[in-house]
Coordinates of C-alpha atoms in Angstrom, one line a residue:
M265 CA 15.9 -26.6 -49.2
A266 CA 13.8 -27.4 -46.4
N267 CA 12.2 -24.9 -44.3
P268 CA 13.4 -24.0 -40.8
T269 CA 11.4 -24.8 -37.6
Y270 CA 11.1 -22.0 -35.0
T271 CA 9.7 -22.0 -31.6
Y272 CA 7.8 -18.6 -32.0
D273 CA 4.3 -20.2 -33.7
N274 CA 4.9 -24.4 -32.0
Q275 CA 2.3 -24.9 -29.5
A276 CA 2.9 -28.5 -29.3
I277 CA 6.1 -27.3 -26.9
R278 CA 5.4 -27.6 -23.3
E279 CA 5.6 -24.7 -20.9
S280 CA 8.3 -24.3 -19.5
L281 CA 7.3 -24.2 -14.9
L282 CA 9.2 -24.3 -11.9
D283 CA 7.6 -26.7 -9.9
I284 CA 8.5 -24.4 -7.0
I285 CA 5.9 -21.4 -5.5
T286 CA 7.7 -18.5 -4.6
N287 CA 6.7 -16.1 -1.7
I288 CA 8.1 -13.9 -0.1
S289 CA 5.4 -12.4 2.8
P290 CA 7.1 -11.9 5.7
T291 CA 6.2 -13.7 8.5
E292 CA 8.2 -12.8 11.2
T293 CA 6.9 -13.3 14.7
Q294 CA 8.7 -12.0 17.7
L295 CA 6.2 -11.4 20.1
Y296 CA 4.4 -14.2 19.4
T297 CA 7.3 -16.5 19.4
G298 CA 9.3 -15.3 21.3
L299 CA 6.9 -14.4 24.6
A300 CA 6.2 -16.5 27.4
R301 CA 3.2 -18.5 27.3
S302 CA 0.4 -18.4 29.5
S303 CA -3.7 -19.4 29.5
A304 CA -7.2 -17.8 30.0
S305 CA -10.0 -19.2 31.2
Q306 CA -12.4 -16.7 30.3
P307 CA -12.5 -14.0 27.4
R308 CA -12.2 -11.4 30.8
H309 CA -8.3 -12.2 31.2
E310 CA -7.0 -10.5 34.9
W311 CA -3.9 -11.2 36.8
P312 CA -3.0 -9.1 40.4
K313 CA 0.0 -6.9 40.2
D314 CA 1.6 -5.4 43.5
T315 CA 4.7 -2.9 44.6
L316 CA 6.7 -2.9 47.8
N317 CA 7.0 1.0 49.6
A318 CA 9.7 3.3 48.3
A319 CA 12.3 2.4 49.9
A320 CA 12.9 5.0 52.9
D321 CA 15.2 6.1 56.2
N322 CA 14.7 2.8 58.5
A323 CA 15.8 3.2 61.8
Q324 CA 13.9 1.8 65.0
I325 CA 14.8 2.9 69.1
E326 CA 15.2 -0.2 71.5
A327 CA 12.4 -1.5 72.6
S328 CA 9.9 0.5 70.9
A329 CA 6.9 -0.6 70.4
A330 CA 5.5 -1.6 66.7
G331 CA 3.5 0.4 65.4
D332 CA 0.9 0.1 62.5
G333 CA 1.7 -2.0 59.2
G334 CA 1.9 0.3 56.5
Q335 CA 1.5 -2.5 53.1
T336 CA -0.5 -1.8 49.7
D337 CA -3.3 -4.2 48.5
P338 CA -3.0 -5.8 44.8
T339 CA -4.8 -4.1 42.1
R340 CA -5.6 -6.5 39.6
A341 CA -4.9 -5.8 35.5
A342 CA -7.1 -7.2 32.7
N343 CA -6.9 -8.0 29.0
Y344 CA -9.7 -9.0 26.5
T345 CA -9.5 -12.5 24.6
Q346 CA -9.8 -11.9 20.1
I347 CA -10.6 -14.5 18.5
F348 CA -8.4 -15.0 15.1
R349 CA -9.7 -16.7 12.5
K350 CA -8.3 -17.7 9.0
V351 CA -10.8 -19.6 6.4
Y352 CA -9.6 -21.3 3.6
E353 CA -12.0 -23.3 0.3
V354 CA -10.6 -25.1 -2.5
S355 CA -12.7 -26.9 -4.9
D356 CA -12.8 -30.2 -5.3
T357 CA -11.9 -29.7 -9.4
D358 CA -8.7 -27.8 -7.6
R359 CA -8.3 -30.3 -5.7
A360 CA -8.0 -32.9 -8.3
S361 CA -5.9 -31.1 -10.8
D362 CA -2.5 -31.6 -11.7
A363 CA -0.5 -27.9 -10.2
A364 CA 2.8 -27.2 -10.1
G365 CA 4.2 -26.5 -6.7
F366 CA 2.3 -28.4 -3.8
K367 CA 1.0 -31.9 -4.3
D368 CA -2.1 -31.2 -2.2
R369 CA -4.1 -28.3 -2.3
V370 CA -6.0 -28.7 0.7
A371 CA -2.8 -29.0 2.4
Y372 CA -0.7 -26.0 1.2
E373 CA -3.6 -23.9 1.9
M374 CA -3.4 -25.1 5.4
N375 CA -0.3 -24.1 6.0
K376 CA 0.0 -20.7 4.4
A377 CA -3.6 -19.5 6.5
M378 CA -1.3 -21.0 9.9
K379 CA 1.1 -18.3 8.6
E380 CA -1.5 -15.8 7.7
W381 CA -3.1 -16.5 11.1
K382 CA 0.1 -16.2 12.9
N383 CA 1.0 -12.7 11.3
D384 CA -2.8 -11.7 12.0
V385 CA -1.7 -12.3 15.9
E386 CA 1.7 -10.5 15.3
F387 CA -0.3 -7.3 14.6
A388 CA -2.4 -7.4 17.4
L389 CA 0.2 -7.9 19.6
V390 CA 1.9 -4.8 19.1
R391 CA -0.7 -3.2 17.9
G392 CA -4.2 -4.0 19.5
S393 CA -7.0 -1.6 21.0
L394 CA -9.0 -2.8 23.3
A395 CA -12.3 -3.5 23.1
S396 CA -14.8 -5.9 25.4
G397 CA -16.7 -6.6 22.4
T398 CA -21.2 -7.2 21.9
G399 CA -23.0 -9.4 19.7
S400 CA -22.6 -7.4 16.9
A401 CA -18.7 -6.2 17.3
A402 CA -15.9 -8.4 18.4
R403 CA -13.9 -8.6 21.5
R404 CA -10.1 -7.2 20.8
L405 CA -6.6 -7.8 23.2
Q406 CA -5.0 -4.8 24.0
G407 CA -1.6 -4.7 22.5
V408 CA 1.9 -3.4 23.8
K409 CA 2.0 0.0 22.6
N410 CA -1.5 0.4 24.0
F411 CA -0.2 -0.9 27.3
I412 CA 2.6 1.6 28.3
S413 CA 1.6 4.7 29.8
T414 CA 3.6 5.4 32.4
N415 CA 6.9 5.8 30.2
A416 CA 5.2 7.0 26.9
T417 CA 6.8 9.9 25.4
A418 CA 5.8 11.5 22.6
Q419 CA 8.2 13.1 20.5
S420 CA 6.5 15.6 18.0
G421 CA 9.3 14.5 15.4
V422 CA 12.5 14.7 17.1
S423 CA 15.3 12.4 15.9
L424 CA 16.2 9.1 18.2
S425 CA 19.8 10.4 19.2
E426 CA 21.8 7.4 21.3
T427 CA 20.7 10.4 24.4
I428 CA 17.1 9.9 24.2
L429 CA 17.1 6.0 23.9
N430 CA 19.8 5.7 27.0
S431 CA 16.8 8.2 28.4
Y432 CA 14.6 5.9 28.1
F433 CA 16.4 3.3 29.8
E434 CA 16.5 5.3 32.8
L435 CA 12.9 5.4 32.4
S436 CA 12.0 2.6 32.9
W437 CA 14.6 1.7 35.3
N438 CA 13.6 3.9 37.5
S439 CA 10.2 3.1 37.7
G440 CA 11.6 -0.2 38.7
G441 CA 12.1 -2.1 35.2
N442 CA 15.2 -3.8 32.9
V443 CA 14.1 -3.2 29.0
D444 CA 16.0 -6.0 28.0
E445 CA 14.1 -5.9 23.9
V446 CA 13.4 -2.8 21.8
Y447 CA 11.3 -3.2 18.9
V448 CA 11.5 -0.6 15.9
D449 CA 11.0 0.2 12.0
G450 CA 13.7 0.2 9.4
T451 CA 14.1 4.2 10.2
L452 CA 14.9 3.8 13.2
K453 CA 16.5 0.4 13.0
R454 CA 19.4 2.1 10.7
R455 CA 19.8 4.7 13.6
I456 CA 20.0 2.8 16.2
S457 CA 23.1 0.5 14.6
G458 CA 24.5 4.0 13.9
F459 CA 25.2 5.1 17.0
T460 CA 29.1 4.1 18.6
G461 CA 29.0 5.1 22.1
G462 CA 27.2 1.4 22.7
A463 CA 28.7 -0.3 19.9
T464 CA 25.6 -1.9 18.5
K465 CA 27.0 -5.3 17.3
N466 CA 25.7 -8.4 15.8
V467 CA 26.1 -12.1 18.0
D468 CA 24.5 -15.4 17.8
V469 CA 21.8 -15.8 20.3
E470 CA 19.7 -18.9 21.3
D471 CA 16.8 -17.9 20.4
K472 CA 13.2 -19.4 19.1
R473 CA 12.7 -15.8 16.7
L474 CA 12.5 -16.4 13.8
V475 CA 15.9 -14.8 13.2
N476 CA 19.4 -15.6 12.5
S477 CA 21.2 -13.4 14.6
V478 CA 20.0 -10.3 16.9
D479 CA 21.6 -7.1 17.2
V480 CA 23.0 -6.5 21.2
Y481 CA 23.6 -3.1 22.2
E482 CA 25.2 -2.4 25.2
S483 CA 23.7 0.4 27.0
D484 CA 23.7 2.0 30.9
F485 CA 21.4 -0.2 32.4
G486 CA 22.7 -3.5 30.6
L487 CA 22.4 -5.3 26.7
V488 CA 19.0 -4.6 24.9
K489 CA 18.6 -7.5 21.8
I490 CA 17.3 -4.6 19.0
F491 CA 14.7 -6.1 16.9
L492 CA 13.2 -5.0 13.9
H493 CA 9.7 -5.5 13.4
R494 CA 7.3 -4.3 10.3
H495 CA 4.1 -3.5 12.2
M496 CA 5.7 -1.1 14.7
T497 CA 5.8 1.6 11.9
V498 CA 2.5 1.3 9.5
S499 CA 1.3 3.1 7.1
G500 CA -0.8 5.9 8.1
D501 CA 1.0 6.7 11.4
N502 CA 3.1 9.7 12.8
N503 CA 6.5 9.6 11.9
F504 CA 8.5 6.9 13.3
D505 CA 7.5 5.2 17.3
I506 CA 10.4 2.8 19.2
V507 CA 9.1 0.3 22.2
G508 CA 11.1 -1.7 24.7
I509 CA 10.1 -4.0 26.8
Q510 CA 11.3 -6.2 30.2
S511 CA 10.5 -9.6 27.5
D512 CA 10.0 -11.4 31.3
K513 CA 6.6 -8.9 32.5
W514 CA 4.6 -10.1 29.0
A515 CA 3.2 -13.2 27.9
V516 CA 1.0 -14.5 25.7
A517 CA -2.1 -16.2 27.7
H518 CA -3.9 -18.7 24.8
L519 CA -8.0 -19.9 25.8
R520 CA -7.8 -21.8 22.4
E521 CA -4.7 -22.9 20.7
P522 CA -5.1 -22.4 17.2
E523 CA -6.4 -25.0 15.8
N524 CA -7.6 -26.8 11.9
V525 CA -11.3 -26.7 12.2
P526 CA -13.2 -28.6 9.2
L527 CA -16.0 -26.4 8.3
A528 CA -19.4 -28.4 6.6
K529 CA -19.2 -29.8 3.1
T530 CA -21.9 -28.1 1.1
G531 CA -20.9 -28.3 -2.0
S532 CA -18.3 -29.6 -4.5
S533 CA -15.4 -28.3 -2.4
T534 CA -13.3 -29.2 0.6
K535 CA -13.1 -25.9 3.5
A536 CA -12.1 -25.7 7.0
M537 CA -10.5 -22.7 9.0
I538 CA -7.6 -22.4 11.2
E539 CA -9.1 -20.4 14.5
G540 CA -7.6 -19.7 18.1
E541 CA -8.5 -17.6 21.0
L542 CA -5.7 -15.5 23.2
T543 CA -4.7 -11.9 24.6
L544 CA -1.7 -10.3 26.0
E545 CA -0.8 -9.9 29.7
S546 CA 1.1 -7.0 31.1
K547 CA 2.5 -8.0 34.3
A548 CA 4.0 -4.8 34.7
E549 CA 2.9 -1.8 32.2
A550 CA 5.7 0.5 34.2
A551 CA 9.1 -1.4 33.3
N552 CA 8.6 -0.7 29.6
F553 CA 8.1 3.1 27.7
L554 CA 7.3 3.9 24.0
G555 CA 8.8 7.0 22.0
T556 CA 6.4 7.9 19.1
A557 CA 6.9 10.3 16.8
H558 CA 10.6 10.7 16.5
L559 CA 12.2 11.6 12.7

């Protein structure tokens, strides 16, 4: 009787390799994708701001002389452009080899680098700290969380409640704003989803961002979109933060749009980079709110 053959030791059997590469790394870029677009003309980007005088009792005597004007002068706000770069390199041998999941490793790496570039931009738009830069230190843009100061509240471990959330909306409204978007991490998103007064609900919306639907909360101050955001709270933060913005008071200003730039060939490899330069405009920081260190 012939001995049976087994697969265990048969090295002539081809490998079972799926021709698809799985990558579950997150690529949500709600702010970079969703905010308005603007343009910068130099690294220090400025924009004018002005305010109206507070409403007051105004009754004039018939035929009385006009007094002096009480108007205010515009002021300027500023931010610096930040250079974002992602370099990728593929050896000529790697490019010539037969691989699963892609036909051209250079094209694959370029696409991956662009996604990583956008992720880094999103991180800066949320958490960036202002720096003017030197010959040995990079310029850095100021992000949303560091822009908001007028209505910034440190909660020191207070659990986010529906009453507190509506108080945030009221703070912004009292300052002249109308918050229409809220950004939270997973913990505070679940807390908001448990509120009953505003009846959070899922609705389909036409939105440019990489979401299928968003939650909408109906507050006393209008409808607000609730976005789950990965960079709102990160490792090392004290508890959990929440940000509310009036979206039309923000814009992303590009000095240089992202571009794929081939780099000089110095050996048997292809090298290139994705590079762009941009900053964030905050046209009325008092229209927004920031709550930090919530439970």
